[in-house]
Coordinates of C-alpha atoms in Angstrom, one line a residue:
Chain A
X1 CA -0.3 -0.1 -0.2
X2 CA 1.1 4.2 -1.1
X3 CA 0.4 6.0 1.5
X4 CA 3.1 9.1 1.2
X5 CA 3.5 11.8 3.6
X6 CA 3.6 15.6 1.9
X7 CA 6.5 18.1 2.9
X8 CA 2.6 20.6 5.5
X9 CA 3.5 16.4 6.9
X10 CA 0.0 15.2 5.9
X11 CA -1.2 11.3 5.1
X12 CA -1.9 10.3 1.3
X13 CA -3.3 7.2 -0.1
X14 CA -1.3 7.2 -3.9
X15 CA -3.1 5.0 -6.7
X16 CA -0.2 3.9 -8.6
X17 CA -0.4 0.6 -10.6
X18 CA 2.2 -0.1 -13.6
X19 CA 0.0 -3.1 -14.8
X20 CA -2.9 -1.2 -15.3
X21 CA -2.7 2.7 -15.5
X22 CA 0.9 3.3 -15.4
X23 CA 2.8 6.5 -15.4
X24 CA -0.4 8.4 -14.0
X25 CA -1.5 8.6 -10.0
X26 CA -4.5 9.7 -7.8
X27 CA -4.4 10.8 -4.6
X28 CA -6.4 11.2 -2.2
X29 CA -6.0 13.5 1.8
X30 CA -6.0 10.7 4.2
X31 CA -7.6 12.7 7.9
X32 CA -7.4 9.3 9.6
X33 CA -6.3 5.2 8.6
X34 CA -10.5 3.5 9.6
X35 CA -9.2 0.0 8.9
X36 CA -6.3 -1.8 7.0
X37 CA -5.8 -5.7 7.7
X38 CA -5.6 -8.8 5.2
X39 CA -8.5 -10.6 4.6
X40 CA -8.8 -13.9 3.0
X41 CA -7.9 -12.1 -0.2
X42 CA -7.4 -9.3 0.0
X43 CA -6.3 -6.4 1.3
X44 CA -8.7 -3.8 3.0
X45 CA -8.3 -0.6 3.7
X46 CA -10.9 2.1 5.2
X47 CA -10.0 5.3 5.9
X48 CA -11.3 8.9 6.5
X49 CA -10.5 11.1 3.8
X50 CA -10.0 15.4 4.0
X51 CA -12.9 15.8 1.4
X52 CA -14.0 12.7 0.2
X53 CA -15.4 10.9 2.9
X54 CA -15.0 7.6 4.2
X55 CA -12.6 5.9 1.1
X56 CA -12.5 1.7 0.7
X57 CA -9.7 -0.1 -0.5
X58 CA -8.9 -2.8 -1.7
X59 CA -5.9 -4.5 -3.4
X60 CA -4.4 -0.9 -3.4
X61 CA -7.7 -0.1 -5.6
X62 CA -10.1 2.1 -4.8
X63 CA -13.2 0.8 -5.3
X64 CA -15.9 3.9 -3.3
X65 CA -16.1 7.4 -2.0
X66 CA -19.0 8.5 -0.1
X67 CA -18.4 11.1 -2.0
X68 CA -18.8 9.6 -5.4
X69 CA -20.3 6.7 -5.3
X70 CA -23.4 7.0 -6.1
X71 CA -22.2 7.9 -9.8
X72 CA -21.6 3.6 -10.4
X73 CA -24.1 2.4 -8.2
X74 CA -27.1 4.1 -10.3
X75 CA -25.7 3.3 -13.2
X76 CA -24.7 -0.6 -12.0
X77 CA -27.9 -0.9 -10.8
X78 CA -30.5 1.0 -12.8
X79 CA -29.1 0.1 -16.3
X80 CA -30.0 -3.0 -16.5
X81 CA -33.8 -3.1 -14.5
X82 CA -34.5 -0.2 -16.7
X83 CA -34.2 -2.0 -19.6
X84 CA -36.1 -5.2 -18.3
X85 CA -39.8 -5.4 -18.4
X86 CA -39.8 -6.8 -15.1
X87 CA -37.5 -7.9 -13.0
X88 CA -38.5 -9.4 -10.2
X89 CA -34.9 -11.5 -9.5
X90 CA -31.8 -10.1 -9.5
X91 CA -28.5 -11.9 -8.1
X92 CA -25.4 -9.5 -7.8
X93 CA -21.6 -11.0 -8.0
X94 CA -19.6 -8.5 -5.4
X95 CA -20.7 -5.9 -4.5
X96 CA -19.8 -6.6 -0.4
X97 CA -20.5 -2.5 0.4
X98 CA -23.7 -3.0 -0.2
X99 CA -24.3 0.4 -2.4
X100 CA -25.2 -1.5 -4.9
X101 CA -27.8 -3.1 -3.4
X102 CA -29.4 0.3 -2.2
X103 CA -30.2 2.1 -5.5
X104 CA -31.5 -1.9 -6.9
X105 CA -34.5 -2.5 -4.4
X106 CA -35.4 0.8 -5.1
X107 CA -36.8 -0.3 -8.5
X108 CA -41.1 -1.0 -7.0
X109 CA -41.0 -4.2 -9.3
X110 CA -37.5 -6.0 -7.9
X111 CA -39.2 -8.8 -5.6
X112 CA -35.3 -10.7 -4.5
X113 CA -32.4 -9.6 -4.5
X114 CA -29.1 -11.7 -3.5
X115 CA -25.7 -10.2 -3.5
X116 CA -22.8 -12.9 -3.8
X117 CA -19.7 -11.7 -2.2
X118 CA -16.9 -13.9 -2.0
X119 CA -15.2 -11.8 1.1
X120 CA -17.5 -11.3 3.9
X121 CA -14.5 -8.5 5.6
X122 CA -15.4 -6.2 3.0
X123 CA -19.7 -5.9 4.4
X124 CA -18.6 -6.3 7.6
X125 CA -16.7 -3.3 7.0
X126 CA -18.4 -1.8 5.4
X127 CA -21.5 -1.9 7.7
X128 CA -19.2 0.2 10.0
X129 CA -17.4 2.7 8.2
X130 CA -20.0 3.4 4.8
X131 CA -23.3 3.2 6.5
X132 CA -24.9 4.6 3.7
X133 CA -23.9 2.5 1.6
X134 CA -24.9 -0.7 2.8
X135 CA -28.8 0.6 4.2
X136 CA -29.5 -2.3 1.9
X137 CA -28.8 -4.9 3.5
X138 CA -31.2 -4.1 5.9
X139 CA -33.9 -4.2 3.2
X140 CA -36.5 -7.4 3.4
X141 CA -35.8 -8.3 -0.3
X142 CA -31.7 -9.1 0.1
X143 CA -30.5 -12.4 0.9
X144 CA -26.4 -12.4 0.9
X145 CA -23.9 -15.1 0.6
X146 CA -20.7 -15.7 1.3
X147 CA -19.4 -17.6 -1.3
X148 CA -17.3 -17.8 -5.2
X149 CA -19.7 -16.0 -7.4
X150 CA -18.7 -18.9 -10.5
X151 CA -19.0 -21.5 -7.6
X152 CA -23.3 -19.5 -7.0
X153 CA -23.9 -19.7 -10.7
X154 CA -23.0 -23.3 -11.4
X155 CA -26.1 -24.2 -9.5
X156 CA -28.5 -21.9 -10.2
X157 CA -29.8 -22.1 -13.8
X158 CA -32.8 -20.3 -14.8
X159 CA -33.4 -18.1 -12.6
X160 CA -32.8 -14.4 -12.0
X161 CA -33.9 -11.5 -14.6
X162 CA -31.0 -9.4 -14.0
X163 CA -27.5 -9.8 -13.0
X164 CA -25.1 -7.2 -11.7
X165 CA -21.6 -8.2 -11.6
X166 CA -19.8 -4.9 -9.3
X167 CA -16.3 -6.0 -9.8
X168 CA -12.5 -4.7 -8.7
X169 CA -10.5 -4.8 -11.8
X170 CA -9.1 -8.4 -13.0
X171 CA -6.6 -9.0 -10.5
X172 CA -6.6 -10.7 -7.7
X173 CA -10.8 -12.3 -6.2
X174 CA -12.1 -10.2 -9.5
X175 CA -10.0 -12.7 -12.6
X176 CA -12.1 -14.9 -13.2
X177 CA -15.4 -12.7 -13.8
X178 CA -13.8 -11.4 -16.8
X179 CA -13.7 -14.4 -18.4
X180 CA -15.8 -16.7 -21.3
X181 CA -16.5 -19.0 -18.5
X182 CA -18.1 -16.4 -16.6
X183 CA -20.4 -15.2 -18.9
X184 CA -21.3 -18.5 -19.7
X185 CA -22.3 -19.4 -16.7
X186 CA -24.2 -16.2 -16.0
X187 CA -26.4 -17.1 -19.5
X188 CA -27.0 -19.8 -17.4
X189 CA -28.3 -18.7 -14.6
X190 CA -31.1 -15.4 -16.7
X191 CA -34.2 -16.3 -17.3
X192 CA -35.8 -16.6 -20.6
X193 CA -36.5 -14.8 -22.3
X194 CA -35.5 -11.3 -21.4
X195 CA -32.7 -12.1 -18.9
X196 CA -30.2 -8.8 -18.9
X197 CA -26.6 -9.1 -16.6
X198 CA -24.4 -6.1 -16.0
X199 CA -21.2 -6.7 -16.4
X200 CA -19.0 -3.7 -14.9
X201 CA -16.1 -3.4 -18.0
X202 CA -13.1 -1.3 -17.0
X203 CA -12.0 2.0 -18.3
X204 CA -12.3 3.9 -22.5
X205 CA -9.2 5.3 -22.0
X206 CA -7.6 2.7 -20.3
X207 CA -8.2 -0.3 -21.9
X208 CA -10.0 -0.8 -24.8
X209 CA -8.2 -4.2 -25.3
X210 CA -10.0 -5.6 -22.0
X211 CA -13.0 -3.8 -23.4
X212 CA -12.5 -4.8 -26.7
X213 CA -12.5 -9.0 -25.0
X214 CA -15.1 -8.8 -23.6
X215 CA -17.7 -6.7 -26.1
X216 CA -16.8 -10.2 -27.8
X217 CA -17.5 -12.5 -25.4
X218 CA -20.7 -11.1 -24.5
X219 CA -21.8 -10.8 -28.5
X220 CA -21.2 -14.7 -29.2
X221 CA -23.3 -15.0 -25.8
X222 CA -25.7 -12.6 -26.3
X223 CA -28.3 -11.3 -29.1
X224 CA -27.7 -7.6 -27.2
X225 CA -25.1 -6.1 -26.1
X226 CA -24.0 -2.6 -25.0
X227 CA -21.7 -0.2 -24.2
X228 CA -21.9 2.7 -22.0
X229 CA -19.0 4.9 -20.1
X230 CA -19.5 6.9 -16.8
X231 CA -18.2 10.1 -15.3
X232 CA -16.8 8.8 -12.2
X233 CA -13.6 11.0 -10.1
X234 CA -12.0 8.1 -8.0
X235 CA -11.3 5.5 -10.5
X236 CA -8.0 5.4 -13.2
X237 CA -9.5 8.1 -15.7
X238 CA -12.1 9.6 -14.1
X239 CA -14.2 6.4 -15.7
X240 CA -15.7 3.0 -16.0
X241 CA -17.7 1.5 -17.9
X242 CA -20.3 -0.7 -18.2
X243 CA -20.9 -3.8 -20.3
X244 CA -25.2 -4.5 -20.6
X245 CA -26.3 -7.5 -22.2
X246 CA -29.6 -9.4 -23.1
X247 CA -31.1 -12.6 -23.6
X248 CA -33.8 -11.1 -26.1
X249 CA -32.5 -9.4 -28.8
X250 CA -34.8 -6.5 -29.7
X251 CA -33.2 -5.3 -26.8
X252 CA -33.0 -1.5 -26.5
X253 CA -30.8 -1.1 -24.4
X254 CA -30.0 2.5 -25.2
X255 CA -33.6 3.4 -23.4
X256 CA -35.0 2.8 -20.3
X257 CA -38.7 1.5 -21.0
X258 CA -40.0 3.4 -18.7
X259 CA -39.5 7.5 -18.4
X260 CA -41.4 8.3 -15.3
X261 CA -39.0 5.1 -13.0
X262 CA -36.7 6.7 -14.2
X263 CA -37.0 10.1 -13.3
X264 CA -38.2 9.3 -9.9
X265 CA -35.6 7.0 -8.6
X266 CA -34.6 10.0 -5.5
X267 CA -31.2 9.1 -8.1
X268 CA -28.8 11.6 -8.1
X269 CA -27.2 10.3 -11.4
X270 CA -29.0 8.7 -12.8
X271 CA -31.5 9.8 -15.2
X272 CA -34.0 8.6 -18.4
X273 CA -31.7 11.4 -20.4
X274 CA -28.0 9.9 -19.1
X275 CA -29.3 6.3 -19.9
X276 CA -29.6 7.3 -23.5
X277 CA -26.2 9.4 -23.1
X278 CA -23.9 6.7 -21.2
X279 CA -23.8 4.7 -24.7
X280 CA -23.4 7.4 -27.1
X281 CA -19.1 6.3 -26.7
X282 CA -16.6 8.8 -28.3
X283 CA -15.3 8.6 -32.1
X284 CA -12.0 6.1 -31.1
X285 CA -13.7 3.8 -29.0
X286 CA -16.8 3.4 -31.5
X287 CA -14.4 3.2 -34.0
X288 CA -12.5 0.3 -32.3
X289 CA -15.8 -2.0 -31.5
X290 CA -17.0 -1.9 -34.7
X291 CA -13.6 -2.5 -36.7
X292 CA -13.9 -6.0 -34.7
X293 CA -17.0 -6.9 -36.0
X294 CA -15.6 -6.6 -39.4
Chain B
X1 CA 6.0 23.5 -9.3
X2 CA 5.7 20.3 -7.1
X3 CA 7.0 18.0 -9.0
X4 CA 8.1 14.7 -6.5
X5 CA 11.1 12.0 -6.4
X6 CA 9.6 8.3 -6.2
X7 CA 11.1 5.0 -4.3
X8 CA 12.3 4.0 -7.1
X9 CA 13.9 7.6 -7.4
X10 CA 11.5 8.5 -10.6
X11 CA 9.6 12.2 -11.2
X12 CA 6.7 13.2 -10.9
X13 CA 4.8 16.0 -11.7
X14 CA 1.8 16.5 -8.9
X15 CA -1.3 18.7 -9.8
X16 CA -2.5 19.5 -6.5
X17 CA -4.9 22.7 -5.7
X18 CA -5.9 23.4 -2.2
X19 CA -7.9 25.9 -2.9
X20 CA -9.9 24.2 -6.4
X21 CA -9.1 21.0 -6.4
X22 CA -8.8 20.3 -1.6
X23 CA -7.8 16.9 -0.8
X24 CA -7.2 15.4 -4.4
X25 CA -4.0 15.4 -6.4
X26 CA -3.4 13.7 -9.7
X27 CA 0.4 13.3 -11.0
X28 CA 1.7 12.1 -13.8
X29 CA 4.9 10.2 -14.8
X30 CA 8.2 12.8 -16.3
X31 CA 10.5 11.0 -18.5
X32 CA 12.1 14.3 -19.4
X33 CA 11.1 18.8 -18.3
X34 CA 11.6 19.7 -22.0
X35 CA 11.0 23.6 -20.6
X36 CA 10.3 26.1 -18.0
X37 CA 10.4 29.1 -17.5
X38 CA 8.6 32.1 -16.1
X39 CA 6.6 33.7 -18.8
X40 CA 5.5 37.6 -18.7
X41 CA 1.9 36.0 -17.2
X42 CA 2.5 32.8 -15.9
X43 CA 4.8 29.5 -15.3
X44 CA 5.6 28.0 -18.7
X45 CA 5.9 23.6 -18.2
X46 CA 6.4 21.0 -20.4
X47 CA 7.7 17.6 -20.1
X48 CA 7.4 14.9 -22.0
X49 CA 6.0 12.5 -20.1
X50 CA 6.5 8.4 -19.8
X51 CA 3.2 7.7 -21.1
X52 CA 0.5 10.5 -21.7
X53 CA 3.3 11.9 -24.8
X54 CA 4.4 15.8 -24.2
X55 CA 2.7 17.9 -21.3
X56 CA 1.9 21.4 -21.0
X57 CA 2.1 22.5 -17.7
X58 CA 0.3 26.2 -16.3
X59 CA 1.1 28.2 -13.3
X60 CA 1.2 24.2 -12.1
X61 CA -2.5 22.8 -13.5
X62 CA -2.5 20.6 -16.6
X63 CA -3.6 22.3 -19.6
X64 CA -3.9 19.4 -22.4
X65 CA -0.9 16.1 -22.4
X66 CA -0.6 14.5 -26.2
X67 CA -2.4 11.3 -25.0
X68 CA -6.1 12.6 -24.0
X69 CA -6.2 16.2 -26.1
X70 CA -8.3 16.0 -28.2
X71 CA -11.3 15.0 -26.2
X72 CA -11.2 18.5 -25.5
X73 CA -10.0 20.1 -28.6
X74 CA -12.7 19.0 -30.7
X75 CA -15.7 19.5 -28.6
X76 CA -14.7 23.1 -28.0
X77 CA -14.2 23.2 -31.1
X78 CA -17.2 21.4 -33.4
X79 CA -20.6 21.9 -30.4
X80 CA -20.8 25.9 -30.9
X81 CA -19.5 25.4 -35.2
X82 CA -22.4 21.9 -35.6
X83 CA -25.1 24.8 -34.3
X84 CA -24.6 27.3 -36.5
X85 CA -26.3 27.7 -39.9
X86 CA -23.1 29.7 -40.9
X87 CA -19.7 29.6 -39.0
X88 CA -18.0 31.9 -41.5
X89 CA -15.7 33.9 -38.6
X90 CA -14.2 32.6 -35.9
X91 CA -12.0 33.9 -32.8
X92 CA -10.7 32.3 -30.7
X93 CA -9.8 34.0 -26.7
X94 CA -7.0 31.8 -25.8
X95 CA -5.9 28.0 -26.7
X96 CA -2.5 29.5 -27.6
X97 CA -1.8 25.5 -27.9
X98 CA -3.5 25.5 -31.3
X99 CA -5.5 22.5 -30.2
X100 CA -8.9 24.6 -31.1
X101 CA -7.6 25.6 -33.9
X102 CA -7.1 23.1 -35.9
X103 CA -9.5 21.0 -35.3
X104 CA -11.3 24.8 -36.4
X105 CA -10.3 24.7 -39.5
X106 CA -11.2 21.2 -40.2
X107 CA -15.7 22.6 -40.1
X108 CA -15.5 23.7 -44.0
X109 CA -17.5 26.2 -43.7
X110 CA -15.1 27.8 -41.6
X111 CA -13.3 30.9 -43.9
X112 CA -11.1 32.9 -41.2
X113 CA -10.1 32.2 -37.6
X114 CA -8.5 34.9 -35.0
X115 CA -6.8 33.9 -32.3
X116 CA -5.9 35.7 -29.6
X117 CA -4.2 34.3 -27.1
X118 CA -2.3 36.8 -24.1
X119 CA 0.9 34.6 -23.7
X120 CA 3.1 34.2 -26.7
X121 CA 5.7 32.0 -24.9
X122 CA 2.7 29.4 -25.3
X123 CA 2.0 29.4 -28.6
X124 CA 6.2 29.2 -29.0
X125 CA 6.8 26.4 -27.3
X126 CA 3.8 24.6 -28.2
X127 CA 5.0 25.0 -31.4
X128 CA 8.7 23.4 -30.5
X129 CA 7.0 20.9 -27.7
X130 CA 3.5 20.4 -29.1
X131 CA 3.5 19.8 -32.6
X132 CA 0.6 18.1 -33.8
X133 CA -1.4 20.7 -31.5
X134 CA 0.3 23.6 -33.2
X135 CA -0.9 22.3 -36.5
X136 CA -3.0 24.5 -36.9
X137 CA -1.0 27.4 -36.6
X138 CA 0.2 27.2 -40.3
X139 CA -3.7 27.1 -41.7
X140 CA -4.6 30.5 -44.3
X141 CA -7.3 30.9 -42.7
X142 CA -6.0 32.0 -39.4
X143 CA -4.7 34.7 -38.1
X144 CA -2.8 35.0 -34.9
X145 CA -2.8 38.0 -32.0
X146 CA -0.5 38.6 -29.2
X147 CA -3.5 40.2 -27.1
X148 CA -5.6 40.5 -23.9
X149 CA -8.7 39.0 -25.2
X150 CA -11.3 41.5 -23.0
X151 CA -9.1 44.3 -25.1
X152 CA -9.2 43.3 -28.4
X153 CA -13.3 42.2 -27.8
X154 CA -13.3 46.1 -26.3
X155 CA -12.6 47.4 -29.9
X156 CA -14.4 44.2 -32.3
X157 CA -18.2 44.5 -32.2
X158 CA -20.4 42.6 -34.6
X159 CA -18.1 40.1 -36.1
X160 CA -17.7 37.0 -35.0
X161 CA -20.2 33.9 -36.4
X162 CA -18.2 31.9 -33.2
X163 CA -16.9 32.5 -30.4
X164 CA -14.7 30.0 -28.1
X165 CA -13.0 30.5 -24.7
X166 CA -10.3 28.4 -24.7
X167 CA -8.6 29.2 -21.4
X168 CA -6.9 28.2 -18.4
X169 CA -8.8 27.8 -14.9
X170 CA -10.5 31.3 -13.3
X171 CA -6.9 32.3 -11.2
X172 CA -4.4 34.2 -12.9
X173 CA -4.7 35.7 -16.1
X174 CA -7.6 33.8 -17.2
X175 CA -9.7 35.5 -14.0
X176 CA -11.3 38.3 -15.8
X177 CA -12.2 35.1 -18.6
X178 CA -15.3 33.7 -16.2
X179 CA -17.1 37.4 -15.3
X180 CA -20.1 38.9 -16.6
X181 CA -18.4 41.9 -18.3
X182 CA -16.0 39.3 -20.6
X183 CA -19.2 37.1 -21.0
X184 CA -21.1 41.2 -22.5
X185 CA -18.0 41.5 -24.8
X186 CA -18.8 38.3 -25.9
X187 CA -21.4 39.3 -27.3
X188 CA -21.5 42.8 -28.7
X189 CA -18.3 40.6 -30.8
X190 CA -21.2 38.3 -32.0
X191 CA -23.2 39.1 -35.3
X192 CA -26.9 38.8 -35.2
X193 CA -29.1 36.5 -35.3
X194 CA -27.2 33.5 -35.0
X195 CA -24.3 33.7 -32.6
X196 CA -22.8 31.8 -30.6
X197 CA -20.4 31.1 -27.7
X198 CA -18.5 28.6 -26.3
X199 CA -16.7 28.1 -22.9
X200 CA -14.4 26.3 -21.2
X201 CA -16.6 26.3 -17.9
X202 CA -14.6 24.0 -15.4
X203 CA -16.3 20.3 -13.4
X204 CA -19.0 19.2 -12.3
X205 CA -17.7 17.8 -9.3
X206 CA -15.7 20.5 -8.2
X207 CA -17.4 23.6 -9.4
X208 CA -20.8 23.6 -9.9
X209 CA -21.2 27.2 -7.5
X210 CA -18.9 28.2 -10.5
X211 CA -21.4 26.8 -12.5
X212 CA -24.2 27.7 -11.3
X213 CA -22.4 31.6 -11.9
X214 CA -21.8 31.2 -15.4
X215 CA -24.9 29.7 -16.2
X216 CA -26.8 32.5 -15.3
X217 CA -24.6 35.0 -16.8
X218 CA -25.2 33.3 -19.9
X219 CA -29.1 32.9 -19.3
X220 CA -29.4 37.2 -18.4
X221 CA -27.5 37.7 -22.0
X222 CA -28.5 35.0 -24.9
X223 CA -32.1 33.7 -25.1
X224 CA -30.4 29.8 -25.7
X225 CA -28.0 28.4 -22.5
X226 CA -26.8 24.7 -22.7
X227 CA -24.1 23.5 -20.9
X228 CA -22.5 19.9 -21.4
X229 CA -20.3 17.5 -19.7
X230 CA -17.5 16.2 -21.4
X231 CA -15.1 12.6 -20.6
X232 CA -11.6 14.3 -19.8
X233 CA -9.1 11.9 -17.9
X234 CA -6.2 14.3 -17.3
X235 CA -8.1 17.7 -16.4
X236 CA -9.1 17.0 -12.2
X237 CA -11.8 15.0 -11.5
X238 CA -11.2 13.9 -15.1
X239 CA -14.2 15.6 -16.5
X240 CA -14.5 19.6 -18.1
X241 CA -17.6 21.2 -19.3
X242 CA -18.9 24.0 -22.1
X243 CA -21.3 26.7 -21.5
X244 CA -22.5 27.0 -25.2
X245 CA -25.1 30.0 -25.9
X246 CA -26.9 31.7 -28.7
X247 CA -28.8 34.4 -29.1
X248 CA -31.3 32.9 -31.5
X249 CA -33.8 31.8 -29.1
X250 CA -34.7 28.9 -31.2
X251 CA -30.6 27.8 -31.7
X252 CA -31.1 24.1 -31.8
X253 CA -27.5 23.4 -29.5
X254 CA -27.9 19.9 -28.5
X255 CA -28.5 18.7 -31.7
X256 CA -25.5 18.7 -34.2
X257 CA -27.5 20.0 -38.0
X258 CA -25.5 18.2 -40.0
X259 CA -25.1 14.6 -39.5
X260 CA -23.4 14.0 -42.0
X261 CA -20.4 16.7 -41.6
X262 CA -20.5 15.5 -37.3
X263 CA -19.0 12.2 -39.2
X264 CA -17.0 13.0 -40.8
X265 CA -15.1 15.5 -39.7
X266 CA -11.6 12.9 -38.7
X267 CA -12.3 13.9 -34.4
X268 CA -11.1 10.9 -32.7
X269 CA -14.0 11.5 -29.5
X270 CA -16.4 14.3 -31.1
X271 CA -19.8 12.2 -32.9
X272 CA -22.9 13.3 -33.4
X273 CA -24.4 10.4 -31.2
X274 CA -21.6 12.8 -28.4
X275 CA -22.6 16.1 -29.6
X276 CA -25.9 14.9 -28.4
X277 CA -24.9 12.9 -25.5
X278 CA -22.8 15.7 -23.7
X279 CA -25.7 18.1 -22.7
X280 CA -27.3 14.8 -21.1
X281 CA -26.3 16.1 -17.2
X282 CA -25.9 13.7 -14.4
X283 CA -29.0 14.6 -12.2
X284 CA -27.2 16.6 -8.8
X285 CA -26.8 19.0 -11.2
X286 CA -29.4 18.9 -13.2
X287 CA -31.6 19.5 -10.5
X288 CA -28.7 22.8 -9.4
X289 CA -29.6 24.3 -12.3
X290 CA -33.6 24.0 -12.2
X291 CA -33.1 24.7 -9.1
X292 CA -32.1 28.1 -9.9
X293 CA -34.9 29.0 -12.2
X294 CA -37.7 28.8 -9.7

């Protein structure tokens, strides 16, 4: 873990990663370190920052800050939920901070949410240090299972309307979540004919080869596929994307199917207009994805 | 200037600013410092980075990197140009790196471009160290004037179809460019009835009070006003916005008026879809701007 002391003797958490974002670094000033332990799977750090609220860090990568987490959580939840005609049963793989749950249960048609998180420590520290995110765990629609996402999926087929993969980067416990076998398992776990997945799919400015790989996997397995880009200040390059795939060949993923609901979800980032807009990709991204299909 | 040496003895440029983005910092690894001088107006630094190409820094703020500059330059140019029915004469205030010129001259209707930059040193270092950006200076449509933008505008009324303000942050030489007198001067310098301005207007995640002030100024002076948000990895929080205002009350700023042209500009960021999408603002921004009008 990289904690640096500046000339005024203030401490900063520095997010350097020579593999995934070489030559650049984002730092947040630390007010106080609240938790720092190795879990069974990863290094878990929580600190109170000077200007971003409490911050959760896994294996040296910022997972969320209280100040801007809503952008990611709302988009992960509502892009698939507002593209499904009747999203009753939702599975979340990862998401141990509880933020995606908090959003998913706002959708009036959702009846049951299963959260499958591999690392119980993430849930415990989030309940303690990120209470606004972890509030979703108290909802009666929610069941938490501590389990490897792949193992859980192997036991469940044809069960879910929506599967959301809220994972860390493809390094460490989340690595398998960026591979075709995982996508095959998700596909099998979806209900026909409208099942939808929404997966954390990295950054257009840093990970275009990986994004192309994920779009290729998605397109082989699903008739409808779209990639969304979201403004997320505390992720590298300030942007993070989602891959959304539907079993339904007529799915209109880039348009919310209930405009009134989309605008009444008490959100801070998501709106019906944002839902449409996030699928408009910069020319250099669109070209790479189009060239793939030639 | 903050240059830090890490434990492997590598040097990093650290963009800290306790006034504008307290508690956060973005750093770029330095390969070699190419230029470092105080101009008449500001500290000018150019360095070759490890992964972002050459980087121009003014008064400790990153102005552009060769790797991602196109997003800002293309949007600054084409949002107003593709909202004007016949953009023949264009004025650029600031923009000494030449990037916006490079884009503006791509528009087939543009006949004449005046660039009014206060700091000649910025133009000189850009020609030397950012040749891909400064290539626009060689275009025969372009005239460069070394002058204070406000002073230039005072001498020119009813002359320009489009005015683009490509400025640094409101601290130092650019401070006056975020005040109402400057907007009044721009308005007077525009041709009736279709004149459009497009101004660098900071970041939704950091500068909402300033953005509200600018939208308020714009709305007092122009019948059509819209705010656009752009993904820009090397600006703070990875986002930067533009305020676009038209003299024409029927202007449709959020829709490019020539879709075919919009998609044929040989751009890396801008597309017709991106033009529409960038005006979809996150709920927390939209709410603040709407509440202002109540």
